[in-house]
């Protein structure tokens, strides 16, 4: 009898741990709705939450793909700032079409990511150390390219001082960063990553590497090849994130994407335990990003002073992580 009760208790505990992030998200909605009613649950505010989480989710998806084969990238958002500079400058300074500006942005990001892969795969520098160094490289290169100022309408081309090819942004450019397009792009990124990681052999190979790299290598998986593949996919998502940031802000401000790193990593770590996955996954990252954005939105509506927001968010996220990883020792 005692054994049955113990087993039932353990099942309930494991259920709570597996769904800790979702439970925390539901509790946020309940508490903020009770405190602020329609001010929080209005259609406009729900759209605001989706808009706020869109960029965090895309960067989180980039981190999810990197972490699937046990990689880690601290420089993703500094590279995204460079992507944003390239995207807006191609459109404004050099007069490329919106489509070509997007293509050039993605290609340049892929080229710049080769240095990350070189340091990790060829020089065999640990991911965190290599990407920490590259954070400063990206910041320096990016600010040199833009001449230390923002890329926006009315600004001359740095270094040459020439007039830009365009002086205004089109409605199509700005629409990328507005509802519903930014939300659709976010959901498309989540769906693409989910299908790739869970329903293709390449995604399963990445997860196998993340579980035990040596065993994956012995089973015949080309570890370097698939780590490189994960890096290139990550670079594409990084470029998309940079495009969304610049389109939403109608410019590429200096270091415009840098501050998204911690939010994106929080989304991945909070979401990795959703449903008992115990690995980086796209749907979990979406839930994690929604939790982060909902928490920030609700606290702002409740008039919590802005300087307290980071501490409150950090405390709640720490509790969610504690709940998510509490059962690891038992497993």
PDB file of C-alpha atoms in Angstrom:
ATOM      1  CA  UNK A   1       0.000   0.000   0.000  1.00  0.00           C
ATOM      2  CA  UNK A   2       2.798   2.370   0.956  1.00  0.00           C
ATOM      3  CA  UNK A   3       4.631   1.460  -2.249  1.00  0.00           C
ATOM      4  CA  UNK A   4       1.551   2.342  -4.319  1.00  0.00           C
ATOM      5  CA  UNK A   5       1.171   5.672  -2.546  1.00  0.00           C
ATOM      6  CA  UNK A   6       4.857   6.404  -3.070  1.00  0.00           C
ATOM      7  CA  UNK A   7       4.600   5.574  -6.771  1.00  0.00           C
ATOM      8  CA  UNK A   8       1.515   7.776  -7.134  1.00  0.00           C
ATOM      9  CA  UNK A   9       3.295  10.645  -5.394  1.00  0.00           C
ATOM     10  CA  UNK A  10       6.308  10.252  -7.676  1.00  0.00           C
ATOM     11  CA  UNK A  11       4.094  10.244 -10.773  1.00  0.00           C
ATOM     12  CA  UNK A  12       2.378  13.452  -9.679  1.00  0.00           C
ATOM     13  CA  UNK A  13       5.753  15.020  -8.874  1.00  0.00           C
ATOM     14  CA  UNK A  14       7.213  14.057 -12.239  1.00  0.00           C
ATOM     15  CA  UNK A  15       4.128  15.400 -14.004  1.00  0.00           C
ATOM     16  CA  UNK A  16       4.509  18.737 -12.213  1.00  0.00           C
ATOM     17  CA  UNK A  17       8.219  18.869 -13.049  1.00  0.00           C
ATOM     18  CA  UNK A  18       7.668  17.971 -16.709  1.00  0.00           C
ATOM     19  CA  UNK A  19       5.051  20.678 -17.142  1.00  0.00           C
ATOM     20  CA  UNK A  20       6.515  23.278 -14.762  1.00  0.00           C
ATOM     21  CA  UNK A  21       6.975  25.909 -17.494  1.00  0.00           C
ATOM     22  CA  UNK A  22       3.405  25.502 -18.777  1.00  0.00           C
ATOM     23  CA  UNK A  23       2.012  25.606 -15.238  1.00  0.00           C
ATOM     24  CA  UNK A  24       4.016  28.773 -14.523  1.00  0.00           C
ATOM     25  CA  UNK A  25       2.661  30.341 -17.729  1.00  0.00           C
ATOM     26  CA  UNK A  26      -0.953  29.501 -16.803  1.00  0.00           C
ATOM     27  CA  UNK A  27      -0.416  30.898 -13.312  1.00  0.00           C
ATOM     28  CA  UNK A  28       0.925  34.137 -14.808  1.00  0.00           C
ATOM     29  CA  UNK A  29      -2.249  34.525 -16.876  1.00  0.00           C
ATOM     30  CA  UNK A  30      -4.475  33.765 -13.866  1.00  0.00           C
ATOM     31  CA  UNK A  31      -2.668  36.141 -11.504  1.00  0.00           C
ATOM     32  CA  UNK A  32      -2.360  39.056 -13.935  1.00  0.00           C
ATOM     33  CA  UNK A  33      -5.979  38.636 -15.061  1.00  0.00           C
ATOM     34  CA  UNK A  34      -7.134  38.652 -11.427  1.00  0.00           C
ATOM     35  CA  UNK A  35      -5.110  41.798 -10.748  1.00  0.00           C
ATOM     36  CA  UNK A  36      -5.781  43.772 -13.933  1.00  0.00           C
ATOM     37  CA  UNK A  37      -8.749  42.074 -15.605  1.00  0.00           C
ATOM     38  CA  UNK A  38      -9.445  43.235 -19.152  1.00  0.00           C
ATOM     39  CA  UNK A  39      -6.370  45.472 -19.192  1.00  0.00           C
ATOM     40  CA  UNK A  40      -4.269  42.310 -19.315  1.00  0.00           C
ATOM     41  CA  UNK A  41      -6.592  39.950 -21.212  1.00  0.00           C
ATOM     42  CA  UNK A  42      -7.581  42.412 -23.939  1.00  0.00           C
ATOM     43  CA  UNK A  43      -7.032  41.483 -27.573  1.00  0.00           C
ATOM     44  CA  UNK A  44      -4.567  44.328 -27.991  1.00  0.00           C
ATOM     45  CA  UNK A  45      -2.457  43.192 -25.060  1.00  0.00           C
ATOM     46  CA  UNK A  46      -2.409  39.577 -26.273  1.00  0.00           C
ATOM     47  CA  UNK A  47      -1.062  40.852 -29.598  1.00  0.00           C
ATOM     48  CA  UNK A  48       1.543  42.879 -27.681  1.00  0.00           C
ATOM     49  CA  UNK A  49       2.704  39.704 -25.904  1.00  0.00           C
ATOM     50  CA  UNK A  50       2.964  37.844 -29.225  1.00  0.00           C
ATOM     51  CA  UNK A  51       4.914  40.733 -30.757  1.00  0.00           C
ATOM     52  CA  UNK A  52       7.262  40.876 -27.776  1.00  0.00           C
ATOM     53  CA  UNK A  53       7.938  37.144 -27.826  1.00  0.00           C
ATOM     54  CA  UNK A  54       8.411  36.868 -31.604  1.00  0.00           C
ATOM     55  CA  UNK A  55      12.008  38.066 -31.722  1.00  0.00           C
ATOM     56  CA  UNK A  56      12.966  36.251 -28.508  1.00  0.00           C
ATOM     57  CA  UNK A  57      11.506  33.044 -29.962  1.00  0.00           C
ATOM     58  CA  UNK A  58      13.465  33.300 -33.227  1.00  0.00           C
ATOM     59  CA  UNK A  59      16.744  33.827 -31.366  1.00  0.00           C
ATOM     60  CA  UNK A  60      15.697  31.027 -29.022  1.00  0.00           C
ATOM     61  CA  UNK A  61      15.179  28.723 -32.008  1.00  0.00           C
ATOM     62  CA  UNK A  62      18.702  29.582 -33.183  1.00  0.00           C
ATOM     63  CA  UNK A  63      20.007  28.617 -29.737  1.00  0.00           C
ATOM     64  CA  UNK A  64      17.866  25.456 -29.749  1.00  0.00           C
ATOM     65  CA  UNK A  65      19.437  24.199 -32.981  1.00  0.00           C
ATOM     66  CA  UNK A  66      22.916  25.002 -31.673  1.00  0.00           C
ATOM     67  CA  UNK A  67      22.325  23.249 -28.366  1.00  0.00           C
ATOM     68  CA  UNK A  68      20.708  20.141 -29.888  1.00  0.00           C
ATOM     69  CA  UNK A  69      24.162  18.614 -30.677  1.00  0.00           C
ATOM     70  CA  UNK A  70      25.519  19.916 -27.341  1.00  0.00           C
ATOM     71  CA  UNK A  71      26.805  23.197 -28.783  1.00  0.00           C
ATOM     72  CA  UNK A  72      26.534  26.665 -27.314  1.00  0.00           C
ATOM     73  CA  UNK A  73      26.686  30.129 -28.864  1.00  0.00           C
ATOM     74  CA  UNK A  74      27.186  33.296 -26.823  1.00  0.00           C
ATOM     75  CA  UNK A  75      27.783  35.405 -29.946  1.00  0.00           C
ATOM     76  CA  UNK A  76      24.483  34.771 -31.736  1.00  0.00           C
ATOM     77  CA  UNK A  77      22.917  38.132 -30.915  1.00  0.00           C
ATOM     78  CA  UNK A  78      26.032  40.204 -31.614  1.00  0.00           C
ATOM     79  CA  UNK A  79      26.154  38.514 -35.016  1.00  0.00           C
ATOM     80  CA  UNK A  80      22.443  39.298 -35.415  1.00  0.00           C
ATOM     81  CA  UNK A  81      23.265  42.985 -34.927  1.00  0.00           C
ATOM     82  CA  UNK A  82      25.705  42.700 -37.848  1.00  0.00           C
ATOM     83  CA  UNK A  83      22.947  41.014 -39.866  1.00  0.00           C
ATOM     84  CA  UNK A  84      20.628  43.914 -39.090  1.00  0.00           C
ATOM     85  CA  UNK A  85      23.278  46.443 -40.228  1.00  0.00           C
ATOM     86  CA  UNK A  86      23.717  44.584 -43.515  1.00  0.00           C
ATOM     87  CA  UNK A  87      19.977  44.210 -44.130  1.00  0.00           C
ATOM     88  CA  UNK A  88      19.089  47.874 -43.617  1.00  0.00           C
ATOM     89  CA  UNK A  89      22.224  49.191 -45.344  1.00  0.00           C
ATOM     90  CA  UNK A  90      21.605  47.070 -48.445  1.00  0.00           C
ATOM     91  CA  UNK A  91      18.100  48.475 -48.642  1.00  0.00           C
ATOM     92  CA  UNK A  92      18.806  52.126 -47.826  1.00  0.00           C
ATOM     93  CA  UNK A  93      22.415  52.788 -48.829  1.00  0.00           C
ATOM     94  CA  UNK A  94      22.723  50.632 -51.928  1.00  0.00           C
ATOM     95  CA  UNK A  95      19.099  50.546 -53.118  1.00  0.00           C
ATOM     96  CA  UNK A  96      18.638  46.769 -53.337  1.00  0.00           C
ATOM     97  CA  UNK A  97      15.111  45.408 -53.395  1.00  0.00           C
ATOM     98  CA  UNK A  98      13.630  44.104 -50.161  1.00  0.00           C
ATOM     99  CA  UNK A  99      13.984  40.501 -51.311  1.00  0.00           C
ATOM    100  CA  UNK A 100      17.606  40.920 -52.385  1.00  0.00           C
ATOM    101  CA  UNK A 101      18.422  42.716 -49.106  1.00  0.00           C
ATOM    102  CA  UNK A 102      17.104  39.692 -47.209  1.00  0.00           C
ATOM    103  CA  UNK A 103      19.121  37.276 -49.378  1.00  0.00           C
ATOM    104  CA  UNK A 104      22.334  39.288 -48.985  1.00  0.00           C
ATOM    105  CA  UNK A 105      21.761  39.528 -45.232  1.00  0.00           C
ATOM    106  CA  UNK A 106      21.414  35.752 -44.892  1.00  0.00           C
ATOM    107  CA  UNK A 107      24.452  35.089 -47.113  1.00  0.00           C
ATOM    108  CA  UNK A 108      26.661  37.528 -45.182  1.00  0.00           C
ATOM    109  CA  UNK A 109      25.553  35.950 -41.891  1.00  0.00           C
ATOM    110  CA  UNK A 110      26.417  32.489 -43.240  1.00  0.00           C
ATOM    111  CA  UNK A 111      29.859  33.751 -44.296  1.00  0.00           C
ATOM    112  CA  UNK A 112      30.527  35.375 -40.926  1.00  0.00           C
ATOM    113  CA  UNK A 113      29.469  32.175 -39.140  1.00  0.00           C
ATOM    114  CA  UNK A 114      32.283  30.311 -40.893  1.00  0.00           C
ATOM    115  CA  UNK A 115      34.670  31.884 -38.378  1.00  0.00           C
ATOM    116  CA  UNK A 116      32.633  30.404 -35.529  1.00  0.00           C
ATOM    117  CA  UNK A 117      32.792  26.982 -37.130  1.00  0.00           C
ATOM    118  CA  UNK A 118      36.529  27.361 -37.802  1.00  0.00           C
ATOM    119  CA  UNK A 119      37.299  28.104 -34.167  1.00  0.00           C
ATOM    120  CA  UNK A 120      35.106  25.272 -32.880  1.00  0.00           C
ATOM    121  CA  UNK A 121      35.692  22.508 -35.435  1.00  0.00           C
ATOM    122  CA  UNK A 122      39.230  23.216 -36.684  1.00  0.00           C
ATOM    123  CA  UNK A 123      40.887  24.947 -33.740  1.00  0.00           C
ATOM    124  CA  UNK A 124      38.859  22.795 -31.298  1.00  0.00           C
ATOM    125  CA  UNK A 125      38.195  25.705 -28.958  1.00  0.00           C
ATOM    126  CA  UNK A 126      35.259  25.006 -26.595  1.00  0.00           C
ATOM    127  CA  UNK A 127      32.051  26.570 -27.891  1.00  0.00           C
ATOM    128  CA  UNK A 128      31.552  28.990 -25.017  1.00  0.00           C
ATOM    129  CA  UNK A 129      35.117  30.333 -25.101  1.00  0.00           C
ATOM    130  CA  UNK A 130      35.147  30.691 -28.895  1.00  0.00           C
ATOM    131  CA  UNK A 131      31.817  32.479 -29.075  1.00  0.00           C
ATOM    132  CA  UNK A 132      32.644  34.744 -26.107  1.00  0.00           C
ATOM    133  CA  UNK A 133      35.672  35.956 -28.078  1.00  0.00           C
ATOM    134  CA  UNK A 134      33.569  36.382 -31.212  1.00  0.00           C
ATOM    135  CA  UNK A 135      31.120  38.627 -29.379  1.00  0.00           C
ATOM    136  CA  UNK A 136      33.793  41.333 -29.377  1.00  0.00           C
ATOM    137  CA  UNK A 137      34.829  40.566 -32.957  1.00  0.00           C
ATOM    138  CA  UNK A 138      31.248  40.996 -34.187  1.00  0.00           C
ATOM    139  CA  UNK A 139      30.764  44.202 -32.229  1.00  0.00           C
ATOM    140  CA  UNK A 140      33.967  45.682 -33.642  1.00  0.00           C
ATOM    141  CA  UNK A 141      33.331  44.623 -37.240  1.00  0.00           C
ATOM    142  CA  UNK A 142      29.721  45.742 -37.144  1.00  0.00           C
ATOM    143  CA  UNK A 143      30.444  49.191 -35.743  1.00  0.00           C
ATOM    144  CA  UNK A 144      33.303  49.669 -38.195  1.00  0.00           C
ATOM    145  CA  UNK A 145      30.918  48.852 -41.058  1.00  0.00           C
ATOM    146  CA  UNK A 146      28.288  51.375 -39.930  1.00  0.00           C
ATOM    147  CA  UNK A 147      30.822  53.998 -38.872  1.00  0.00           C
ATOM    148  CA  UNK A 148      29.756  53.896 -35.234  1.00  0.00           C
ATOM    149  CA  UNK A 149      26.231  55.207 -35.895  1.00  0.00           C
ATOM    150  CA  UNK A 150      22.796  53.754 -36.563  1.00  0.00           C
ATOM    151  CA  UNK A 151      21.687  52.689 -40.031  1.00  0.00           C
ATOM    152  CA  UNK A 152      18.506  54.700 -40.540  1.00  0.00           C
ATOM    153  CA  UNK A 153      16.759  57.015 -42.952  1.00  0.00           C
ATOM    154  CA  UNK A 154      18.522  60.299 -43.625  1.00  0.00           C
ATOM    155  CA  UNK A 155      21.984  58.984 -42.697  1.00  0.00           C
ATOM    156  CA  UNK A 156      24.852  59.251 -45.194  1.00  0.00           C
ATOM    157  CA  UNK A 157      26.923  56.235 -46.152  1.00  0.00           C
ATOM    158  CA  UNK A 158      29.870  56.119 -43.732  1.00  0.00           C
ATOM    159  CA  UNK A 159      33.488  56.129 -44.958  1.00  0.00           C
ATOM    160  CA  UNK A 160      32.487  57.499 -48.392  1.00  0.00           C
ATOM    161  CA  UNK A 161      30.015  60.165 -47.245  1.00  0.00           C
ATOM    162  CA  UNK A 162      27.799  59.453 -50.270  1.00  0.00           C
ATOM    163  CA  UNK A 163      24.058  60.007 -50.223  1.00  0.00           C
ATOM    164  CA  UNK A 164      22.000  56.837 -49.681  1.00  0.00           C
ATOM    165  CA  UNK A 165      20.114  55.339 -52.617  1.00  0.00           C
ATOM    166  CA  UNK A 166      16.877  55.525 -50.593  1.00  0.00           C
ATOM    167  CA  UNK A 167      15.779  58.040 -47.999  1.00  0.00           C
ATOM    168  CA  UNK A 168      12.594  56.297 -46.843  1.00  0.00           C
ATOM    169  CA  UNK A 169      11.500  52.800 -45.901  1.00  0.00           C
ATOM    170  CA  UNK A 170       8.677  51.179 -47.830  1.00  0.00           C
ATOM    171  CA  UNK A 171       5.509  49.887 -46.221  1.00  0.00           C
ATOM    172  CA  UNK A 172       6.596  46.337 -47.075  1.00  0.00           C
ATOM    173  CA  UNK A 173       9.844  46.829 -45.128  1.00  0.00           C
ATOM    174  CA  UNK A 174       8.035  48.055 -42.018  1.00  0.00           C
ATOM    175  CA  UNK A 175       5.307  45.399 -42.327  1.00  0.00           C
ATOM    176  CA  UNK A 176       7.849  42.633 -41.623  1.00  0.00           C
ATOM    177  CA  UNK A 177       8.165  43.901 -38.064  1.00  0.00           C
ATOM    178  CA  UNK A 178       4.441  44.379 -37.466  1.00  0.00           C
ATOM    179  CA  UNK A 179       1.501  42.094 -36.746  1.00  0.00           C
ATOM    180  CA  UNK A 180       0.575  39.689 -38.252  1.00  0.00           C
ATOM    181  CA  UNK A 181       3.714  39.117 -40.360  1.00  0.00           C
ATOM    182  CA  UNK A 182       6.246  39.011 -37.519  1.00  0.00           C
ATOM    183  CA  UNK A 183       4.041  36.500 -35.671  1.00  0.00           C
ATOM    184  CA  UNK A 184       3.652  34.351 -38.800  1.00  0.00           C
ATOM    185  CA  UNK A 185       7.441  34.379 -39.319  1.00  0.00           C
ATOM    186  CA  UNK A 186       7.964  33.343 -35.693  1.00  0.00           C
ATOM    187  CA  UNK A 187       5.527  30.427 -35.987  1.00  0.00           C
ATOM    188  CA  UNK A 188       7.090  29.363 -39.299  1.00  0.00           C
ATOM    189  CA  UNK A 189      10.541  29.266 -37.668  1.00  0.00           C
ATOM    190  CA  UNK A 190       9.207  27.191 -34.762  1.00  0.00           C
ATOM    191  CA  UNK A 191       7.432  24.776 -37.100  1.00  0.00           C
ATOM    192  CA  UNK A 192      10.474  24.401 -39.373  1.00  0.00           C
ATOM    193  CA  UNK A 193      12.803  23.711 -36.427  1.00  0.00           C
ATOM    194  CA  UNK A 194      10.323  21.292 -34.824  1.00  0.00           C
ATOM    195  CA  UNK A 195       9.928  19.266 -38.007  1.00  0.00           C
ATOM    196  CA  UNK A 196      13.668  19.260 -38.721  1.00  0.00           C
ATOM    197  CA  UNK A 197      14.750  18.215 -35.223  1.00  0.00           C
ATOM    198  CA  UNK A 198      12.041  15.633 -34.586  1.00  0.00           C
ATOM    199  CA  UNK A 199      11.020  14.214 -37.950  1.00  0.00           C
ATOM    200  CA  UNK A 200      14.201  14.048 -40.037  1.00  0.00           C
ATOM    201  CA  UNK A 201      17.193  11.754 -39.643  1.00  0.00           C
ATOM    202  CA  UNK A 202      19.473  14.799 -39.570  1.00  0.00           C
ATOM    203  CA  UNK A 203      17.641  16.219 -36.564  1.00  0.00           C
ATOM    204  CA  UNK A 204      17.756  12.856 -34.800  1.00  0.00           C
ATOM    205  CA  UNK A 205      21.503  12.694 -35.463  1.00  0.00           C
ATOM    206  CA  UNK A 206      21.911  16.110 -33.828  1.00  0.00           C
ATOM    207  CA  UNK A 207      20.006  14.921 -30.767  1.00  0.00           C
ATOM    208  CA  UNK A 208      22.119  11.757 -30.698  1.00  0.00           C
ATOM    209  CA  UNK A 209      25.242  13.927 -30.612  1.00  0.00           C
ATOM    210  CA  UNK A 210      23.737  15.964 -27.808  1.00  0.00           C
ATOM    211  CA  UNK A 211      23.028  12.814 -25.797  1.00  0.00           C
ATOM    212  CA  UNK A 212      26.465  11.239 -26.198  1.00  0.00           C
ATOM    213  CA  UNK A 213      28.825  12.608 -28.812  1.00  0.00           C
ATOM    214  CA  UNK A 214      31.305   9.725 -28.541  1.00  0.00           C
ATOM    215  CA  UNK A 215      28.580   7.108 -28.919  1.00  0.00           C
ATOM    216  CA  UNK A 216      27.162   8.983 -31.902  1.00  0.00           C
ATOM    217  CA  UNK A 217      30.593   9.019 -33.513  1.00  0.00           C
ATOM    218  CA  UNK A 218      31.077   5.311 -32.932  1.00  0.00           C
ATOM    219  CA  UNK A 219      27.645   4.612 -34.457  1.00  0.00           C
ATOM    220  CA  UNK A 220      28.812   6.155 -37.741  1.00  0.00           C
ATOM    221  CA  UNK A 221      27.516   9.718 -37.475  1.00  0.00           C
ATOM    222  CA  UNK A 222      29.872  12.287 -38.999  1.00  0.00           C
ATOM    223  CA  UNK A 223      30.043  14.511 -35.909  1.00  0.00           C
ATOM    224  CA  UNK A 224      31.894  17.422 -37.548  1.00  0.00           C
ATOM    225  CA  UNK A 225      29.605  17.452 -40.564  1.00  0.00           C
ATOM    226  CA  UNK A 226      26.453  17.598 -38.470  1.00  0.00           C
ATOM    227  CA  UNK A 227      27.874  20.177 -36.063  1.00  0.00           C
ATOM    228  CA  UNK A 228      28.615  22.311 -39.122  1.00  0.00           C
ATOM    229  CA  UNK A 229      25.079  21.737 -40.435  1.00  0.00           C
ATOM    230  CA  UNK A 230      23.643  22.870 -37.091  1.00  0.00           C
ATOM    231  CA  UNK A 231      25.811  25.984 -37.287  1.00  0.00           C
ATOM    232  CA  UNK A 232      24.583  26.916 -40.753  1.00  0.00           C
ATOM    233  CA  UNK A 233      20.945  26.469 -39.775  1.00  0.00           C
ATOM    234  CA  UNK A 234      21.611  28.549 -36.675  1.00  0.00           C
ATOM    235  CA  UNK A 235      23.102  31.307 -38.851  1.00  0.00           C
ATOM    236  CA  UNK A 236      19.924  31.455 -40.955  1.00  0.00           C
ATOM    237  CA  UNK A 237      17.764  31.900 -37.850  1.00  0.00           C
ATOM    238  CA  UNK A 238      20.190  34.527 -36.538  1.00  0.00           C
ATOM    239  CA  UNK A 239      19.816  36.474 -39.791  1.00  0.00           C
ATOM    240  CA  UNK A 240      16.026  36.233 -39.587  1.00  0.00           C
ATOM    241  CA  UNK A 241      16.165  37.554 -36.029  1.00  0.00           C
ATOM    242  CA  UNK A 242      18.309  40.503 -37.124  1.00  0.00           C
ATOM    243  CA  UNK A 243      15.887  41.275 -39.952  1.00  0.00           C
ATOM    244  CA  UNK A 244      12.914  41.249 -37.574  1.00  0.00           C
ATOM    245  CA  UNK A 245      14.639  43.538 -35.058  1.00  0.00           C
ATOM    246  CA  UNK A 246      15.549  46.109 -37.715  1.00  0.00           C
ATOM    247  CA  UNK A 247      12.139  45.941 -39.407  1.00  0.00           C
ATOM    248  CA  UNK A 248      10.360  46.396 -36.090  1.00  0.00           C
ATOM    249  CA  UNK A 249      12.536  49.383 -35.176  1.00  0.00           C
ATOM    250  CA  UNK A 250      12.577  50.781 -38.746  1.00  0.00           C
ATOM    251  CA  UNK A 251      16.371  51.043 -38.421  1.00  0.00           C
ATOM    252  CA  UNK A 252      19.465  49.146 -37.315  1.00  0.00           C
ATOM    253  CA  UNK A 253      20.575  50.791 -34.098  1.00  0.00           C
ATOM    254  CA  UNK A 254      24.046  50.206 -32.672  1.00  0.00           C
ATOM    255  CA  UNK A 255      24.095  46.762 -30.971  1.00  0.00           C
ATOM    256  CA  UNK A 256      20.338  46.507 -31.597  1.00  0.00           C
ATOM    257  CA  UNK A 257      20.160  42.731 -31.032  1.00  0.00           C
ATOM    258  CA  UNK A 258      22.734  42.253 -28.268  1.00  0.00           C
ATOM    259  CA  UNK A 259      20.255  42.409 -25.370  1.00  0.00           C
ATOM    260  CA  UNK A 260      18.186  39.499 -26.655  1.00  0.00           C
ATOM    261  CA  UNK A 261      20.801  36.869 -25.734  1.00  0.00           C
ATOM    262  CA  UNK A 262      19.818  36.244 -22.112  1.00  0.00           C
ATOM    263  CA  UNK A 263      16.087  36.201 -22.913  1.00  0.00           C
ATOM    264  CA  UNK A 264      16.646  33.704 -25.724  1.00  0.00           C
ATOM    265  CA  UNK A 265      18.781  31.417 -23.549  1.00  0.00           C
ATOM    266  CA  UNK A 266      16.215  31.643 -20.734  1.00  0.00           C
ATOM    267  CA  UNK A 267      13.491  30.594 -23.184  1.00  0.00           C
ATOM    268  CA  UNK A 268      15.507  27.539 -24.259  1.00  0.00           C
ATOM    269  CA  UNK A 269      16.451  26.419 -20.755  1.00  0.00           C
ATOM    270  CA  UNK A 270      12.954  26.928 -19.352  1.00  0.00           C
ATOM    271  CA  UNK A 271      11.369  25.152 -22.318  1.00  0.00           C
ATOM    272  CA  UNK A 272      13.726  22.192 -22.601  1.00  0.00           C
ATOM    273  CA  UNK A 273      11.856  20.226 -19.912  1.00  0.00           C
ATOM    274  CA  UNK A 274       8.354  20.816 -21.320  1.00  0.00           C
ATOM    275  CA  UNK A 275       6.565  17.489 -21.622  1.00  0.00           C
ATOM    276  CA  UNK A 276       9.573  15.681 -20.170  1.00  0.00           C
ATOM    277  CA  UNK A 277      11.659  16.284 -23.302  1.00  0.00           C
ATOM    278  CA  UNK A 278      14.857  16.963 -21.305  1.00  0.00           C
ATOM    279  CA  UNK A 279      16.502  18.391 -24.410  1.00  0.00           C
ATOM    280  CA  UNK A 280      16.340  21.653 -26.380  1.00  0.00           C
ATOM    281  CA  UNK A 281      13.167  21.596 -28.467  1.00  0.00           C
ATOM    282  CA  UNK A 282      11.329  24.131 -30.595  1.00  0.00           C
ATOM    283  CA  UNK A 283       7.908  23.895 -28.938  1.00  0.00           C
ATOM    284  CA  UNK A 284       9.453  24.171 -25.483  1.00  0.00           C
ATOM    285  CA  UNK A 285      11.381  27.250 -26.587  1.00  0.00           C
ATOM    286  CA  UNK A 286       8.107  28.795 -27.777  1.00  0.00           C
ATOM    287  CA  UNK A 287       6.573  28.167 -24.340  1.00  0.00           C
ATOM    288  CA  UNK A 288       9.662  29.555 -22.611  1.00  0.00           C
ATOM    289  CA  UNK A 289       9.615  32.714 -24.722  1.00  0.00           C
ATOM    290  CA  UNK A 290       5.899  33.185 -24.000  1.00  0.00           C
ATOM    291  CA  UNK A 291       6.558  32.822 -20.268  1.00  0.00           C
ATOM    292  CA  UNK A 292       9.325  35.445 -20.351  1.00  0.00           C
ATOM    293  CA  UNK A 293       7.247  37.891 -22.427  1.00  0.00           C
ATOM    294  CA  UNK A 294       4.033  37.347 -20.442  1.00  0.00           C
ATOM    295  CA  UNK A 295       5.857  37.911 -17.182  1.00  0.00           C
ATOM    296  CA  UNK A 296       7.420  41.150 -18.387  1.00  0.00           C
ATOM    297  CA  UNK A 297       4.157  42.381 -19.904  1.00  0.00           C
ATOM    298  CA  UNK A 298       2.113  41.611 -16.799  1.00  0.00           C
ATOM    299  CA  UNK A 299       4.592  43.239 -14.442  1.00  0.00           C
ATOM    300  CA  UNK A 300       4.645  46.365 -16.600  1.00  0.00           C
ATOM    301  CA  UNK A 301       0.840  46.584 -16.591  1.00  0.00           C
ATOM    302  CA  UNK A 302       0.926  46.174 -12.802  1.00  0.00           C
ATOM    303  CA  UNK A 303       3.149  49.288 -12.700  1.00  0.00           C
ATOM    304  CA  UNK A 304       6.134  47.471 -11.230  1.00  0.00           C
ATOM    305  CA  UNK A 305       9.098  49.906 -11.439  1.00  0.00           C
ATOM    306  CA  UNK A 306      11.263  49.175 -14.464  1.00  0.00           C
ATOM    307  CA  UNK A 307      14.398  48.746 -12.350  1.00  0.00           C
ATOM    308  CA  UNK A 308      12.770  45.893 -10.395  1.00  0.00           C
ATOM    309  CA  UNK A 309      11.646  43.989 -13.503  1.00  0.00           C
ATOM    310  CA  UNK A 310      14.957  42.155 -14.095  1.00  0.00           C
ATOM    311  CA  UNK A 311      15.093  40.914 -10.489  1.00  0.00           C
ATOM    312  CA  UNK A 312      11.482  39.702 -10.474  1.00  0.00           C
ATOM    313  CA  UNK A 313      11.821  38.013 -13.878  1.00  0.00           C
ATOM    314  CA  UNK A 314      15.090  36.411 -12.823  1.00  0.00           C
ATOM    315  CA  UNK A 315      13.582  35.068  -9.600  1.00  0.00           C
ATOM    316  CA  UNK A 316      10.554  33.549 -11.339  1.00  0.00           C
ATOM    317  CA  UNK A 317      12.694  32.032 -14.102  1.00  0.00           C
ATOM    318  CA  UNK A 318      15.080  30.604 -11.487  1.00  0.00           C
ATOM    319  CA  UNK A 319      12.132  28.951  -9.733  1.00  0.00           C
ATOM    320  CA  UNK A 320      10.913  27.527 -13.044  1.00  0.00           C
ATOM    321  CA  UNK A 321      14.377  26.138 -13.754  1.00  0.00           C
ATOM    322  CA  UNK A 322      14.645  24.678 -10.259  1.00  0.00           C
ATOM    323  CA  UNK A 323      11.337  22.894 -10.773  1.00  0.00           C
ATOM    324  CA  UNK A 324      12.393  21.721 -14.234  1.00  0.00           C
ATOM    325  CA  UNK A 325      15.698  20.243 -13.088  1.00  0.00           C
ATOM    326  CA  UNK A 326      14.719  19.094  -9.600  1.00  0.00           C
ATOM    327  CA  UNK A 327      14.046  15.551 -10.746  1.00  0.00           C
ATOM    328  CA  UNK A 328      17.331  15.060 -12.556  1.00  0.00           C
ATOM    329  CA  UNK A 329      19.097  13.362  -9.667  1.00  0.00           C
ATOM    330  CA  UNK A 330      16.274  10.861  -9.328  1.00  0.00           C
ATOM    331  CA  UNK A 331      16.518  10.058 -13.039  1.00  0.00           C
TER     332      UNK A 331
END
